[in-house]
XYZ file of C-alpha atoms in Angstrom:
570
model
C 158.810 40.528 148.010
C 155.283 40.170 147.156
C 154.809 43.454 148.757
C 157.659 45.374 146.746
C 155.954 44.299 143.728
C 152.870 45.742 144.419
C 153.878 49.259 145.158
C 156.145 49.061 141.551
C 152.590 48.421 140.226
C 150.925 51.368 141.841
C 154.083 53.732 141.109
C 153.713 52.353 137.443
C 149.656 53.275 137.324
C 150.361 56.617 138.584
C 153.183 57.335 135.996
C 150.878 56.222 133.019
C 147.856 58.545 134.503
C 149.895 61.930 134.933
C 151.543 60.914 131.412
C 148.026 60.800 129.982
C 146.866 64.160 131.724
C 150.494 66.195 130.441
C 149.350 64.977 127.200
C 145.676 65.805 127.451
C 146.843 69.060 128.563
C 149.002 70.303 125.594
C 146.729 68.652 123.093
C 143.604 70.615 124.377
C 145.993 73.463 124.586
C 147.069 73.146 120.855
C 143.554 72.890 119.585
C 142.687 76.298 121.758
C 144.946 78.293 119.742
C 144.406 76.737 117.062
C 140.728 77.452 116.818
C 141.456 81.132 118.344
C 144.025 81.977 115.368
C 141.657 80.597 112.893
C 139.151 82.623 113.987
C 141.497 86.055 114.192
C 142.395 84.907 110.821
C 139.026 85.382 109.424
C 138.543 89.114 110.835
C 139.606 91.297 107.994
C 143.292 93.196 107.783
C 144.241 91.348 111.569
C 146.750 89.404 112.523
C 147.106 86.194 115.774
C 150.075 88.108 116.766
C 148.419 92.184 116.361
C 145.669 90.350 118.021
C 147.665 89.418 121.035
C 150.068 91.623 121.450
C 147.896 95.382 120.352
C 145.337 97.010 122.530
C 144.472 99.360 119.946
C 142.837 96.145 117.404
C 141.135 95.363 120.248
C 139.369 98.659 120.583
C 139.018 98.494 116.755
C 137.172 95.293 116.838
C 135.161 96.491 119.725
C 134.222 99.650 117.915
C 133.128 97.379 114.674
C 130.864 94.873 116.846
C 129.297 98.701 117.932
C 129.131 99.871 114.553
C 127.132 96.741 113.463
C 124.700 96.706 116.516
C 124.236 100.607 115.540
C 123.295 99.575 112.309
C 121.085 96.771 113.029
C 119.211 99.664 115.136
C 118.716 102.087 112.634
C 118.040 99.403 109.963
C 114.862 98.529 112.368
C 114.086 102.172 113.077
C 114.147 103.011 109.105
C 112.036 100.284 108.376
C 109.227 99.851 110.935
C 107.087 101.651 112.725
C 105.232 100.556 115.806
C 101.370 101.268 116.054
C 99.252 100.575 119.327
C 95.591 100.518 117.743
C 94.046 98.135 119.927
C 93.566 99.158 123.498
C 91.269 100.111 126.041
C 91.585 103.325 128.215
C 90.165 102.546 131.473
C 92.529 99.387 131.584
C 95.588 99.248 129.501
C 99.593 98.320 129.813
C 100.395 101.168 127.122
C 103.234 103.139 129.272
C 104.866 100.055 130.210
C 104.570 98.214 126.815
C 106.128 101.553 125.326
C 108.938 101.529 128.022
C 110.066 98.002 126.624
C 110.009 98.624 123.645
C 112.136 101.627 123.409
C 114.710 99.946 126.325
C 115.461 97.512 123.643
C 115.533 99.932 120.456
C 116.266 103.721 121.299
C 114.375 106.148 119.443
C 111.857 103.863 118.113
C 109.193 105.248 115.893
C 105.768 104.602 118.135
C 102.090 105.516 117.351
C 99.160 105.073 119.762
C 95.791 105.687 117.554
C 93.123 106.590 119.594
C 89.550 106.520 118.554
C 89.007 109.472 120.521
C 90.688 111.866 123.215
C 90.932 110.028 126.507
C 89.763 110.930 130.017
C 92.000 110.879 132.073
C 94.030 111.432 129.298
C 97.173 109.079 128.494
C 100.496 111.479 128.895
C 103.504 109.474 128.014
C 106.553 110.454 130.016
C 110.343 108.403 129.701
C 111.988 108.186 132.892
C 114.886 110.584 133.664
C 118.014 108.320 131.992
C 116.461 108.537 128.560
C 116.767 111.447 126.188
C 113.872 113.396 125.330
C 114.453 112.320 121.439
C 112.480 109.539 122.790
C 109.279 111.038 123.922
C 108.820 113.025 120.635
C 108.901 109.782 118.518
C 106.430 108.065 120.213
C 102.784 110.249 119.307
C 99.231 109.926 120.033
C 96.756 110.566 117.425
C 93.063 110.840 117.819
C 91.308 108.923 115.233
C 87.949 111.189 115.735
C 87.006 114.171 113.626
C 87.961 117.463 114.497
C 87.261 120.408 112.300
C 90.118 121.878 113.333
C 92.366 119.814 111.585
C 93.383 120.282 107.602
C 92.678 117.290 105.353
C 96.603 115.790 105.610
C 96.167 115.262 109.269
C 92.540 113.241 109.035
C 94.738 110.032 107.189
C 96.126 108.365 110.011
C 99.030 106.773 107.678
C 100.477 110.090 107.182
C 102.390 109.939 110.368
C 104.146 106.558 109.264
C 107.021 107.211 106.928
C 108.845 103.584 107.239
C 107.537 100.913 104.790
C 106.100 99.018 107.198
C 104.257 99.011 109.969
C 103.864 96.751 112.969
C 100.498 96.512 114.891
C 101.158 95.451 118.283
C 98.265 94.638 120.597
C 98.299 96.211 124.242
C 100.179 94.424 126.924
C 103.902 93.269 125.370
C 107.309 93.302 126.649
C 110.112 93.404 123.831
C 113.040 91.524 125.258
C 115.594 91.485 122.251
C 115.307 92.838 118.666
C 116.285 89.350 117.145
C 112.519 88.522 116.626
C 112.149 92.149 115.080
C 115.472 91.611 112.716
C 114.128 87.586 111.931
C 110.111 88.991 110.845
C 111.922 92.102 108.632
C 113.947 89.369 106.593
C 110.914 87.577 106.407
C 108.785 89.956 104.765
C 111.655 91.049 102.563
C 111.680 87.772 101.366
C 108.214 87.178 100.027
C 108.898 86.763 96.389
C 108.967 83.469 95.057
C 109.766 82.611 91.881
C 109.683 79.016 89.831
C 113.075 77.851 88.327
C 113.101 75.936 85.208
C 113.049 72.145 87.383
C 109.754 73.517 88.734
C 111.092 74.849 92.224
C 110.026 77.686 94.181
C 112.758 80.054 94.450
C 112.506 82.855 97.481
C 114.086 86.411 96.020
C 114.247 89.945 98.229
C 112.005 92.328 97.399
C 113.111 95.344 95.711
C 112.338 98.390 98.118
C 109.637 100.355 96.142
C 107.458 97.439 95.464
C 104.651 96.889 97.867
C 104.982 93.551 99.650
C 101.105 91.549 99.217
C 102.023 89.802 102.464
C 101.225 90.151 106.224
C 103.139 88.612 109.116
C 101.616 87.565 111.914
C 102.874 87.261 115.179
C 101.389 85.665 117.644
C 102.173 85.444 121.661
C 103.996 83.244 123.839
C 100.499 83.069 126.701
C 98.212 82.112 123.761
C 95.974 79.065 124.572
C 97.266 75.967 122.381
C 93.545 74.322 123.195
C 91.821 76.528 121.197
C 92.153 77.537 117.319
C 94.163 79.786 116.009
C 92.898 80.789 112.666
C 89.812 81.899 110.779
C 89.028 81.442 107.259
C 86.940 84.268 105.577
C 84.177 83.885 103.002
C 82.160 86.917 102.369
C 78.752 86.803 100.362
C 78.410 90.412 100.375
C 74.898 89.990 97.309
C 73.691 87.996 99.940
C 74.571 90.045 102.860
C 76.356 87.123 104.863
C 80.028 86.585 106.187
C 81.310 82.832 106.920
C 83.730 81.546 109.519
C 85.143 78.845 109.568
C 88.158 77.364 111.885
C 90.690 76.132 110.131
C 94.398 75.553 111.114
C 97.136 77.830 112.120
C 99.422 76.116 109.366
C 96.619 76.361 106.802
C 97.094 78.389 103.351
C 93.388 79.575 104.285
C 94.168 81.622 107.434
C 92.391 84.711 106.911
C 92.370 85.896 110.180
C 93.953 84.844 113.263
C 92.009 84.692 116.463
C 94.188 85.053 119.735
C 96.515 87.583 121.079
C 99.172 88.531 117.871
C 101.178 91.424 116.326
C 100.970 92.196 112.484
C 103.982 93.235 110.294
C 102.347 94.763 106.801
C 103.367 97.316 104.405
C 102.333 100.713 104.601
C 101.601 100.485 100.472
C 99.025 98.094 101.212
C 97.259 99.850 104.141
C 96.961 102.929 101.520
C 94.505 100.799 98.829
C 92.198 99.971 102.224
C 89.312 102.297 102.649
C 89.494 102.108 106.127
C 92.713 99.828 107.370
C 92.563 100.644 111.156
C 88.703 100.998 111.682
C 87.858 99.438 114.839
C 87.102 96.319 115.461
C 91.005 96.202 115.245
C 91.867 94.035 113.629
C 88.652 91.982 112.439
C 88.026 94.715 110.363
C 91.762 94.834 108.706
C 91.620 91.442 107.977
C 88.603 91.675 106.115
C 89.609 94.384 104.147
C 92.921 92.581 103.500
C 90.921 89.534 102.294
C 89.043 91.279 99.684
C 92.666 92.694 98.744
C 93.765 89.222 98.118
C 96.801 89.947 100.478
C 98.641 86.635 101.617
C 99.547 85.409 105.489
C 102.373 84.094 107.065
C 102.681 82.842 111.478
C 105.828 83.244 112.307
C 106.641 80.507 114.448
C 108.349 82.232 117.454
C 106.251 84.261 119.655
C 106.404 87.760 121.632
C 106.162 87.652 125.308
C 103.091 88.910 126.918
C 103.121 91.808 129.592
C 100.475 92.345 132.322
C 97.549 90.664 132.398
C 94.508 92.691 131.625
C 90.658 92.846 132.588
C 90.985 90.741 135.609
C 87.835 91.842 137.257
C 84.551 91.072 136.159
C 83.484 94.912 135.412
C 86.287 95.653 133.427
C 85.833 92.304 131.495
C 82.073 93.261 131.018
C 82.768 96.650 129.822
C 85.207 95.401 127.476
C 82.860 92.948 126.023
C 79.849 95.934 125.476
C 82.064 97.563 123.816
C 82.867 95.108 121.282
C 79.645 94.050 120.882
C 78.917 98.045 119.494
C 82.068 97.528 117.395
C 80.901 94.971 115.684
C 77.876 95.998 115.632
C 79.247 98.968 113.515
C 81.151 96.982 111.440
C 78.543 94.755 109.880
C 76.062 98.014 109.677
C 79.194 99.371 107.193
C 79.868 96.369 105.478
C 75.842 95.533 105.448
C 76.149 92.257 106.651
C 72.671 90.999 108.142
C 73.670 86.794 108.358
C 76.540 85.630 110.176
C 77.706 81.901 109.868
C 80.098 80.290 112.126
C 81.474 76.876 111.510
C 83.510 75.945 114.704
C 84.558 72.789 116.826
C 82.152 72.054 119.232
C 84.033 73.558 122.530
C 81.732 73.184 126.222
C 82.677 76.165 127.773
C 80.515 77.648 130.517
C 78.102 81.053 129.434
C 77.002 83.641 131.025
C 72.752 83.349 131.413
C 72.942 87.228 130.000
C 74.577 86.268 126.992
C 73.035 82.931 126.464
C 69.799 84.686 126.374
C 71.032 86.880 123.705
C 69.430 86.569 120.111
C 72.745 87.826 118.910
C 75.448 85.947 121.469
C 78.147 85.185 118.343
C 78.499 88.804 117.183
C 82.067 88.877 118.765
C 84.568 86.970 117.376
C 86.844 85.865 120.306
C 90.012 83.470 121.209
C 87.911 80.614 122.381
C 85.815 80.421 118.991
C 86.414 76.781 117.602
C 88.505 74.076 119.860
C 91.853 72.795 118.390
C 90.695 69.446 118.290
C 89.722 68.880 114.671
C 88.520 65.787 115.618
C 85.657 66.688 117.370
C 82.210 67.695 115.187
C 81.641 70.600 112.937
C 79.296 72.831 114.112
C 77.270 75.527 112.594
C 75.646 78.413 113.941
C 73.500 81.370 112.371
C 73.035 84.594 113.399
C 70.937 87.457 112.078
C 71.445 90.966 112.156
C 68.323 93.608 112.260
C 64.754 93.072 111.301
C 63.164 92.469 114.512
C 59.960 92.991 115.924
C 61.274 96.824 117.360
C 62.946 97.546 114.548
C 61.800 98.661 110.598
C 62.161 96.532 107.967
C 65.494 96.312 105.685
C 63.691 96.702 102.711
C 62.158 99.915 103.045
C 60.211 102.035 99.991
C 59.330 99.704 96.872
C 59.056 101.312 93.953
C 57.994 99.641 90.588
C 58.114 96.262 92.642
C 62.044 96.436 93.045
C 63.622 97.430 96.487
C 66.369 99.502 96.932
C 69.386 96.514 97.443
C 68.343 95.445 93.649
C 69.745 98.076 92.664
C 72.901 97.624 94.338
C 73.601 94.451 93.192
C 71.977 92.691 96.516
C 69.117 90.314 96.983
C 66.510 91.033 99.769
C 68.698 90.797 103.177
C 68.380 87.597 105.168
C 66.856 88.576 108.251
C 64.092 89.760 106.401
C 63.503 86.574 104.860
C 63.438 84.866 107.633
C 60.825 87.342 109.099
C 58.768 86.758 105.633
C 58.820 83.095 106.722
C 57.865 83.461 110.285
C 54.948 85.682 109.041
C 53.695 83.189 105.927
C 53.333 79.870 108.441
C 52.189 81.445 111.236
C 49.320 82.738 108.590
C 49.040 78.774 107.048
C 48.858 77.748 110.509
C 45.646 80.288 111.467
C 43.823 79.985 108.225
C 44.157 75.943 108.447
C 43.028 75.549 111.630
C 39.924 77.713 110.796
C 39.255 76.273 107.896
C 39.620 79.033 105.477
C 40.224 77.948 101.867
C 43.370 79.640 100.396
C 45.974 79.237 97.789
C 49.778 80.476 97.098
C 49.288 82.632 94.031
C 51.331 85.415 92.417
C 55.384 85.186 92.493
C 55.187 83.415 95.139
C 54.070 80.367 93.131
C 55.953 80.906 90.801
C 59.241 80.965 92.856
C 57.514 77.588 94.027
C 57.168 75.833 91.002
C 60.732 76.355 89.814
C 62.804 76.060 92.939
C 60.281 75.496 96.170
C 61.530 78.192 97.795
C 61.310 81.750 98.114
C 62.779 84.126 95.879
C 66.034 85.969 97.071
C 64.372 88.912 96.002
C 61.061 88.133 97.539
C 59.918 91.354 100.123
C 56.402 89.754 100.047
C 54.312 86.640 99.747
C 51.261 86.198 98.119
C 48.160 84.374 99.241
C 44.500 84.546 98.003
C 41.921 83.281 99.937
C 37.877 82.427 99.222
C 36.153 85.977 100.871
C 33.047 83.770 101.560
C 35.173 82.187 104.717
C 36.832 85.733 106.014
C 34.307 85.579 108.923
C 35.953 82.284 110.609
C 39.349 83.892 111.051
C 38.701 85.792 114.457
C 42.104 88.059 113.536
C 40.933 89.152 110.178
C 37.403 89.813 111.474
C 38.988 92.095 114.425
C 41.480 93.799 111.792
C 38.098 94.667 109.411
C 37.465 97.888 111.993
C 40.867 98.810 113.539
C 44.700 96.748 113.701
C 44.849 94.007 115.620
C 47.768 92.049 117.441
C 47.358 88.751 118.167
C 48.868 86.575 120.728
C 52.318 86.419 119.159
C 52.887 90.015 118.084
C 51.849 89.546 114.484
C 50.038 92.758 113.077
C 46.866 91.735 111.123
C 46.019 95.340 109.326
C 43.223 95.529 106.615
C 44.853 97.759 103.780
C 42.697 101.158 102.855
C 43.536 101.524 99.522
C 42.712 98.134 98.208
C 40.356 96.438 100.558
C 42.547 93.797 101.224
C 44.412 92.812 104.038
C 48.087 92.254 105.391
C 49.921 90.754 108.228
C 52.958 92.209 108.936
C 55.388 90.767 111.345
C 54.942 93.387 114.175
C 53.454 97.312 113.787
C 57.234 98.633 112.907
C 58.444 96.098 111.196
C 56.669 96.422 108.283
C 57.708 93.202 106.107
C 54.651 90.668 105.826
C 52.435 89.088 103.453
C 49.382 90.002 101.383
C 45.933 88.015 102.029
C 44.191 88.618 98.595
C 40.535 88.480 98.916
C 38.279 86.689 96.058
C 34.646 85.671 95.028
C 33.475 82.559 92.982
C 30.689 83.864 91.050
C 29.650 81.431 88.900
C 32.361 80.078 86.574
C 34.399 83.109 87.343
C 36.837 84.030 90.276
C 36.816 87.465 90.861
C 38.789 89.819 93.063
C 37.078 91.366 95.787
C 38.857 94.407 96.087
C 41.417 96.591 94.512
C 45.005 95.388 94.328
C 45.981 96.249 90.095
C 47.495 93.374 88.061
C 46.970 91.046 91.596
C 43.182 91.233 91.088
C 43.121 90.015 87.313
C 39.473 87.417 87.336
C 39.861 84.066 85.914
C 38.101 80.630 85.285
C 36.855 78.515 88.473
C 38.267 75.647 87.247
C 41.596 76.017 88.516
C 40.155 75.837 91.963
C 38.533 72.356 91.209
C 39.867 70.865 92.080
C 42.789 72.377 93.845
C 46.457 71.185 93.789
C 49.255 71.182 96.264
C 52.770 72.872 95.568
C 55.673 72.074 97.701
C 56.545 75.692 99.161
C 59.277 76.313 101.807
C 59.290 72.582 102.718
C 55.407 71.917 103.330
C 52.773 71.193 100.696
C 51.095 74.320 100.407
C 47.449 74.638 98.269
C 47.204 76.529 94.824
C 44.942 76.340 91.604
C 45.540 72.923 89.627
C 47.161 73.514 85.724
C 49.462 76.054 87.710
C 51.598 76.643 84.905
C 48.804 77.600 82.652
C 47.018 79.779 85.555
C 50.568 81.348 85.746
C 50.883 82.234 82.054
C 47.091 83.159 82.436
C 48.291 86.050 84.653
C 51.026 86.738 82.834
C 53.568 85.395 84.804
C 55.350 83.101 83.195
């Protein structure tokens, strides 16, 4: 009995569980169809039942989803070129990054600018299953000059006839054109305008007006331990650029740093005076920051093709190459001081380049660490004026250089150099004993700032001629130029019979050692050096006074301002 009853339970259990799956079944059934005539029901002019039951809608719907991925193509191809500017030719990835590009959009428009013609040179040839449509729309222009070619062909952006363009670096691999299609409707959407709550409003841009805005894309092997982004302050009076790290997100990204595409209008590459000079692109991004054009990261990435400059003498050649680069670039933008404000990263240097006076010329990926957190360091670097090279300032005539004229103030370097060459002269004539004084514009610049004018090219110092014989350099420089231990020329001028130390025989910037005689109650010059050599009372030289100069208290006549206004200099 006991065991009838159990086996009616059992038959009872499996009853309820096949009940439960029959009706599981035609419920998930019902929803299918549901969900699949909804969907039918939202194509245009079809029908469930057409649908189902003709083969020809089917084709029809088939030849739409074409027609629209047709359209997304030649929407792409309309609007953007693609420009390789920023590659190497004893190492590059150019055929291959080419070959992805145009498996994934047919017919692309493609530009490789060269700065000159190869050797070997780069021929581009599609394999066999692609139509030779393709190889005439990807060209290679040479960048150098060549008589032979009329004026049209020397612009570079006459080749582009899509509004925009899109820099890619060397080495990519284009897997879909989603990314292309998702940075297009980005940039078409740049306008923003403020509704009456106060509420920024994003509108299209209409297609003749030129889009202020960059896009940059960055790459999916970029390091996430180092910064991203630059910010870019130029102090072109003062012949100085500023960098400072600053992050990706940041309004104040004014250049980015690591491995990236760039999506820009053509419009604005045409107010640049030079958009793709190399360095590519440090030098577009400068120009675009004095354009006042905006920047966006896009937050997806493209993916990165083969990796380049493995070996050491590839990666060395490379990196001499830059260095001339940018060594061009500031000589054209006449930057002479360099200021980098980074995150203190400990990264391992080469002994060559740690050696270098000018090591931070390049701008590279590991600049600044990520870590915000750690300390804000700056570093200085000068450009030019060095012992084997001539002086910035050149030809002074009527006691105002060149740069004054051009709205500049005497160039860095050669202040610093002016420096060097006025304490290593306080240093000699102190421990000799010679009795001197700051006189001239120098002390003037002294009394009303303690430093040195920016449009200082000399310094000024008068010294008593009675002690001329304890300073062994100035006795040796009396018959013939002398060099003392630490390259400093000591010359005794001709025409004036006074001397100068310059900071080395080329290098021409130095300071003027203005001999004068006490006679009396009267200072007088001895020797010929115009308005410098004006005589006046010997009581400003006792006793004499101190004048803070350049951070150390430097000796000059007491009652300086009336000694200044004296000499007229006031």
């Amino acid at each position: 009995m006991k065991l009838m009853r159990l086996r009616h339970a059992k038959l009872i259990v499996l009853l309820i569980v096949v009940a439960n799956l029959i009706l599981f079944y035609y419920s998930w059934k019902s929803t299918l169809w549901k969900s699949i005539a909804s969907t039918l029901e939202a194509l245009p002019n079809l029908k469930t039942s057409d649908f189902v039951n003709s083969p020809s809608d089917m084709e029809n719907v088939k030849s739409s989803l074409k027609d629209k991925t047709r359209n997304s193509f030649k929407h792409i191809r309309k609007s953007i070129t693609i420009a390789f500017r920023n590659f190497y030719t004893f190492e590059n990835d150019i055929k291959e990054s080419i070959d992805s590009i145009l498996d994934v959009l047919p017919n692309m428009p493609i530009v490789v600018f060269q700065d000159n013609i190869p050797y070997p040179p780069i021929i581009y040839e599609r394999n066999a299953t692609a139509s030779k449509m393709e190889e005439f729309n990807v060209r290679f222009v040479n960048l150098g000059f060549d008589i032979k070619k009329p004026v049209q062909e020397l612009n570079p952006l006459s080749l582009i006839h899509t509004k925009y363009v899109l820099f890619m670096p060397d080495s990519v691999r284009l897997n879909s054109r989603n990314i292309l299609q998702k940075i297009l409707r980005e940039i078409n959407t740049n306008i923003w305008e403020k509704d009456s709550r106060g509420s920024k409003t994003k509108l299209n841009a209409l297609p003749d007006d030129i889009v202020r805005r960059m896009i940059i894309v960055p790459f999916s092997g970029n390091l996430k331990s180092f910064a991203g982004c630059l910010q870019i302050t130029l102090d072109l009076p003062n012949w100085t650029i500023h960098y400072e790290a600053v992050n990706s997100s940041s309004d104040k990204c004014d250049l980015y740093l690591q491995k990236h595409a760039i999506l820009v209008d053509v419009g604005v590459l045409k107010e640049m005076p030079d958009p793709i000079s190399s360095p590519f692109p440090e030098m577009f991004y400068i120009q675009a920051k004095l354009n006042n054009i905006t920047k966006f990261v896009f937050p997806q990435a493209f993916q990165d093709g083969r990796r380049l400059f493995v070996a050491y003498h590839t990666k060395q050649r490379r990196l001499d190459m830059r260095r001339r680069q940018f060594r061009d670039m500031y000589k054209k933008l006449q930057i002479k001081r360099i200021i980098r404000r980074s995150h203190r990263v400990n990264l391992k240097t080469e002994s060559k380049d740690a050696s270098s006076p000018q090591r931070n010329i390049i701008l590279d990926s590991q600049f600044s660490s990520a870590n915000f957190s750690m300390p804000l360091v700056t570093e200085i670097d000068l450009i030019g004026c060095e012992r084997t090279t001539k002086s910035c300032v050149g030809t002074v005539y009527n006691q105002r250089a060149f740069y004054i004229f051009l709205g500049k103030h005497t160039p860095p370097c050669c202040l610093d150099k002016l420096k060097s060459t006025f304490n290593h002269i306080l240093e000699e004539f102190e421990n000799v004993g010679i009795r001197y004084w700051l006189d001239n514009m120098a002390l003037r610049t002294a009394i009303e700032t303690s430093q040195l004018s920016p449009d200082a090219y000399d310094i000024d110092v008068s010294f008593n001629v009675a002690d001329l014989e304890r300073s062994n350099a100035m006795k040796k420089s009396q018959n013939k130029p002398f060099v003392d231990n630490e390259g400093f020329y000591w010359i005794k001028a001709t025409d004036g019979y006074y001397f100068r130390v310059q900071f080395s025989k080329i290098n021409q910037i130095g300071v003027n050692l203005l001999p004068f005689e006490i006679s009396g109650n009267e200072v007088k010059a001895n020797g010929f050096f115009g308005w410098k050599a004006k005589p006046f009372s010997a009581d400003f030289l006792h006793p004499m006074s101190t004048v803070l100069f350049l951070g150390k208290n430097i000796m000059c006549p007491n009652n300086v301002r009336e000694y200044l206004e004296f000499k007229n200099l006031r």
